[in-house]
mmCIF file with all atom_site columns, C-alpha atoms in Angstrom:
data_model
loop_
_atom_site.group_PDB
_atom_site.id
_atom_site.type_symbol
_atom_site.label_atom_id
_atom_site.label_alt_id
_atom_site.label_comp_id
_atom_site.label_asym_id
_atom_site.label_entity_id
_atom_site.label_seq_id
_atom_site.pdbx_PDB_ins_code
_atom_site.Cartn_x
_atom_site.Cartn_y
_atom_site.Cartn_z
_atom_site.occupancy
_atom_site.B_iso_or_equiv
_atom_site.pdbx_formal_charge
_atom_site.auth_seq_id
_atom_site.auth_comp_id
_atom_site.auth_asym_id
_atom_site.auth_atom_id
_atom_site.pdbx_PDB_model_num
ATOM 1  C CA . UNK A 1 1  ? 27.102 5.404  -48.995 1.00 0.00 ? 71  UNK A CA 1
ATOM 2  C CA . UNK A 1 2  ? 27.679 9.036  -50.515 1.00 0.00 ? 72  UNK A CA 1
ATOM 3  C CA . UNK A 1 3  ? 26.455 9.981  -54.144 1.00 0.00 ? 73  UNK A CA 1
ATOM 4  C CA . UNK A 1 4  ? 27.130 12.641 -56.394 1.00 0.00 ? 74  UNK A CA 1
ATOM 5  C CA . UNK A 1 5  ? 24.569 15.147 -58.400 1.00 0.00 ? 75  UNK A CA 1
ATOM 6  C CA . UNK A 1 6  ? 25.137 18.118 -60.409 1.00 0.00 ? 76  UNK A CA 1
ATOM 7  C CA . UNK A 1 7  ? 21.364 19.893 -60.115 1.00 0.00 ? 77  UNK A CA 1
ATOM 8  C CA . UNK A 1 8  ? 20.808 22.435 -63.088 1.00 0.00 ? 78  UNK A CA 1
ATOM 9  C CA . UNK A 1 9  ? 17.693 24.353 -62.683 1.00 0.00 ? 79  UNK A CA 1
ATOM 10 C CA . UNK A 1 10 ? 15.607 26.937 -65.284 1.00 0.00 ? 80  UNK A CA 1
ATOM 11 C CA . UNK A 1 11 ? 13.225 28.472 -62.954 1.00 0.00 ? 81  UNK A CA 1
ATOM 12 C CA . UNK A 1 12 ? 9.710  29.395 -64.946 1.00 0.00 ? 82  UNK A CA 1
ATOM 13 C CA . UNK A 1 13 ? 9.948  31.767 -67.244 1.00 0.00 ? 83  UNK A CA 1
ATOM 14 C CA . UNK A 1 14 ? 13.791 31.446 -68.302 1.00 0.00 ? 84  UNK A CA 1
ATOM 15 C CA . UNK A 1 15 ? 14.287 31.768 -71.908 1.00 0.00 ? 85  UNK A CA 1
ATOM 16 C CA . UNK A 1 16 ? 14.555 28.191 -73.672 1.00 0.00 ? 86  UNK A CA 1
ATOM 17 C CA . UNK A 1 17 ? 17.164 26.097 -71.931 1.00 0.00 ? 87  UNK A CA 1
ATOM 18 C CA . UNK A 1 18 ? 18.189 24.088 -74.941 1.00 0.00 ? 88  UNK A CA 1
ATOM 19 C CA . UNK A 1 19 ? 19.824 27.997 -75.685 1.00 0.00 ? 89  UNK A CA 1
ATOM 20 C CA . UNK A 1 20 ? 20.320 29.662 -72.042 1.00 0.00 ? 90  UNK A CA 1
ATOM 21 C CA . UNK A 1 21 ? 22.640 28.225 -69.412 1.00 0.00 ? 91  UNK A CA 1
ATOM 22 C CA . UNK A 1 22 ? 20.760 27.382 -66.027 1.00 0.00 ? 92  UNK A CA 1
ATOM 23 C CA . UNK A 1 23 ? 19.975 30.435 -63.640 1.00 0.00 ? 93  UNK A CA 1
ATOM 24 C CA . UNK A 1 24 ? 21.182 27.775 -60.515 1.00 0.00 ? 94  UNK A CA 1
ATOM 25 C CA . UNK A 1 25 ? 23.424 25.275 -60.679 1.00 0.00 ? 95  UNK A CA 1
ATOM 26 C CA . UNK A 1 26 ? 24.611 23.316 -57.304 1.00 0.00 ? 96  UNK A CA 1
ATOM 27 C CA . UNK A 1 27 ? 26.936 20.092 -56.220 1.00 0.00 ? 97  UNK A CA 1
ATOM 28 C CA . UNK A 1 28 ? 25.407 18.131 -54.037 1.00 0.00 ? 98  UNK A CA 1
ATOM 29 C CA . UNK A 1 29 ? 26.356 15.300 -51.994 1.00 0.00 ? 99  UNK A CA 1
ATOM 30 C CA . UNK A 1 30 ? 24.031 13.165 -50.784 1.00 0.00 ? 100 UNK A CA 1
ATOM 31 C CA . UNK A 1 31 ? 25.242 10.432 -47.759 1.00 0.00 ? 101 UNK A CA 1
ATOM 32 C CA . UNK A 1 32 ? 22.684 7.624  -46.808 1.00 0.00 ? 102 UNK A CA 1
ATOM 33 C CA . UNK A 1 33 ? 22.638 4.760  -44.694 1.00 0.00 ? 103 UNK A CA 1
ATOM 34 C CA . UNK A 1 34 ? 21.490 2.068  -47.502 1.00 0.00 ? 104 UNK A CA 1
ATOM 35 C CA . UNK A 1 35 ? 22.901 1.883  -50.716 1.00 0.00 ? 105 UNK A CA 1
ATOM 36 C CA . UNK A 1 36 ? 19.985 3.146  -52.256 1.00 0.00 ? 106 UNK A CA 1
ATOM 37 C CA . UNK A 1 37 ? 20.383 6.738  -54.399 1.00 0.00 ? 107 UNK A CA 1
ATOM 38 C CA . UNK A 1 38 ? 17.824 9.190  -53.433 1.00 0.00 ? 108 UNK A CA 1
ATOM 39 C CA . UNK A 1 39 ? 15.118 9.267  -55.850 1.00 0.00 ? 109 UNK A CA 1
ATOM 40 C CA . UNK A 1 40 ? 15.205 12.498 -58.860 1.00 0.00 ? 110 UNK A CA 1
ATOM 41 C CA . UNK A 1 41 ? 11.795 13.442 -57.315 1.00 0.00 ? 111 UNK A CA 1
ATOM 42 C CA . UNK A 1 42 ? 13.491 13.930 -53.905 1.00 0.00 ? 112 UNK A CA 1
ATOM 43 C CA . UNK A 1 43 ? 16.725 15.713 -55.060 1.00 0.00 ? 113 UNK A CA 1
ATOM 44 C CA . UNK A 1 44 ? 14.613 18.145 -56.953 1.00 0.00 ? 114 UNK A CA 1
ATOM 45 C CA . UNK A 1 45 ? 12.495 18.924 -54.112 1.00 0.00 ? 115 UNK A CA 1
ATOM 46 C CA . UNK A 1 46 ? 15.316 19.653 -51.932 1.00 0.00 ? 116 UNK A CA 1
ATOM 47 C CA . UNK A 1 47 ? 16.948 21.846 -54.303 1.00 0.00 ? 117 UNK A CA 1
ATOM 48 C CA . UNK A 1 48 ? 14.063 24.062 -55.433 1.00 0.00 ? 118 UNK A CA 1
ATOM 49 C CA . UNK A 1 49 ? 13.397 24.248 -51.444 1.00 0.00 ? 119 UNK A CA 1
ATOM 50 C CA . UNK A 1 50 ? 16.684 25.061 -50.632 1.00 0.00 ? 120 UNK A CA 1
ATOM 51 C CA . UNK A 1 51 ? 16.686 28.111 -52.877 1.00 0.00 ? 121 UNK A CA 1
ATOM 52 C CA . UNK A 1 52 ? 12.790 29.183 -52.611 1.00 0.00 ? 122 UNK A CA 1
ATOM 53 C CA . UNK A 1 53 ? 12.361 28.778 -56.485 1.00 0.00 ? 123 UNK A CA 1
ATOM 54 C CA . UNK A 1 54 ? 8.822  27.536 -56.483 1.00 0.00 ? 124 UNK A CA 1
ATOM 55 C CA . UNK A 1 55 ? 8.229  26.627 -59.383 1.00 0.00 ? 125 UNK A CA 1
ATOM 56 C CA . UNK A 1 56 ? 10.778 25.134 -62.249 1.00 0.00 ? 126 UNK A CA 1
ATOM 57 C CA . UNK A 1 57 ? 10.543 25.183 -66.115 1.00 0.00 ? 127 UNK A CA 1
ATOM 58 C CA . UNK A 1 58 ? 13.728 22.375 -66.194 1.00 0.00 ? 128 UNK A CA 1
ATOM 59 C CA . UNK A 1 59 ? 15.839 20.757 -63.687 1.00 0.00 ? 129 UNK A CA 1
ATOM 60 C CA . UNK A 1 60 ? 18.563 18.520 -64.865 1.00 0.00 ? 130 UNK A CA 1
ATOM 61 C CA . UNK A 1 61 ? 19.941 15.986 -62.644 1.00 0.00 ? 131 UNK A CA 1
ATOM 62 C CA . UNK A 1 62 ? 23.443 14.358 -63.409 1.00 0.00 ? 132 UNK A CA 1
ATOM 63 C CA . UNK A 1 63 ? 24.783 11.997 -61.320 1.00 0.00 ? 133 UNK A CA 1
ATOM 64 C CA . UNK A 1 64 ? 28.646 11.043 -61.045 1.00 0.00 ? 134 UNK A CA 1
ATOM 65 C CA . UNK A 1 65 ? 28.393 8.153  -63.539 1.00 0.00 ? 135 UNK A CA 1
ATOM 66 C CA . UNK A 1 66 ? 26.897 10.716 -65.999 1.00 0.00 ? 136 UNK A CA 1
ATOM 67 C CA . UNK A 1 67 ? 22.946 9.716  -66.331 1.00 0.00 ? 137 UNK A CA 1
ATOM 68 C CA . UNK A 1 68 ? 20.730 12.225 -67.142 1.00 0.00 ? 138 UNK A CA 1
ATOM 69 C CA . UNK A 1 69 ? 17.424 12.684 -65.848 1.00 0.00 ? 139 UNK A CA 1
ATOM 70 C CA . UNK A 1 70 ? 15.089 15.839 -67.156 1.00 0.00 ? 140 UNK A CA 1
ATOM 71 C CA . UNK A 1 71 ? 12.426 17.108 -65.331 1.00 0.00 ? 141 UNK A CA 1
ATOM 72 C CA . UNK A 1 72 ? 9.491  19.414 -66.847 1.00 0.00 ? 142 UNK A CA 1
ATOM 73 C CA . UNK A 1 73 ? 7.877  20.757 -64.383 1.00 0.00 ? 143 UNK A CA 1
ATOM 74 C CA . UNK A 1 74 ? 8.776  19.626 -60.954 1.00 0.00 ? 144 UNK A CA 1
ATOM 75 C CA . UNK A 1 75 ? 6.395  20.663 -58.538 1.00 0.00 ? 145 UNK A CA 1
ATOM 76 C CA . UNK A 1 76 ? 3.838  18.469 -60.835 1.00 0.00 ? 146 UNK A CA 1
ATOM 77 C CA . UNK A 1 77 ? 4.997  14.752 -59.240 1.00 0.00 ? 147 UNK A CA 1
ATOM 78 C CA . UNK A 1 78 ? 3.406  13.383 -62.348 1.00 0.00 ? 148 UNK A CA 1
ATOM 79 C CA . UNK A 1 79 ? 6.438  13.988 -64.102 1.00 0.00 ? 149 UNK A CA 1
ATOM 80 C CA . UNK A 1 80 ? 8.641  12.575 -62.482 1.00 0.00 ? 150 UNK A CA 1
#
């Protein structure tokens, strides 16, 4: 099964993002054997990885059927 993801990422000390657009923003598609979507927590990881931003202020994670799931502080798996 393939899902869909728009990842928008503030990386710490962006200006507020409720005013600034994100500094990274990246399609990604995700294919996996079961039909179960890869968890925020793991998309997030990947991402900020991917792109060696270690830490985040926000990422937003929208998936193709439009949820929205806001995450303060990634790299604290509290959050999540």
């Amino acid at each position: 099964m393939t899902f869909h993801y728009i990842v928008s990422v503030w990386p710490d000390g962006c200006p507020d993002p409720n005013v600034y657009p994100p500094k990274l923003v990246v399609a990604l598609e995700v294919r996996v054997s079961t039909n179960e979507a890869p968890t925020v927590q793991s998309l997030v990881q990947m991402v900020l990885s991917s792109y060696d931003i270690p830490v985040a202020k926000v990422v937003r994670v929208v998936d193709s059927a439009g949820a929205v799931a806001h995450v303060w502080n990634p790299l604290n798996t509290s959050t999540f």
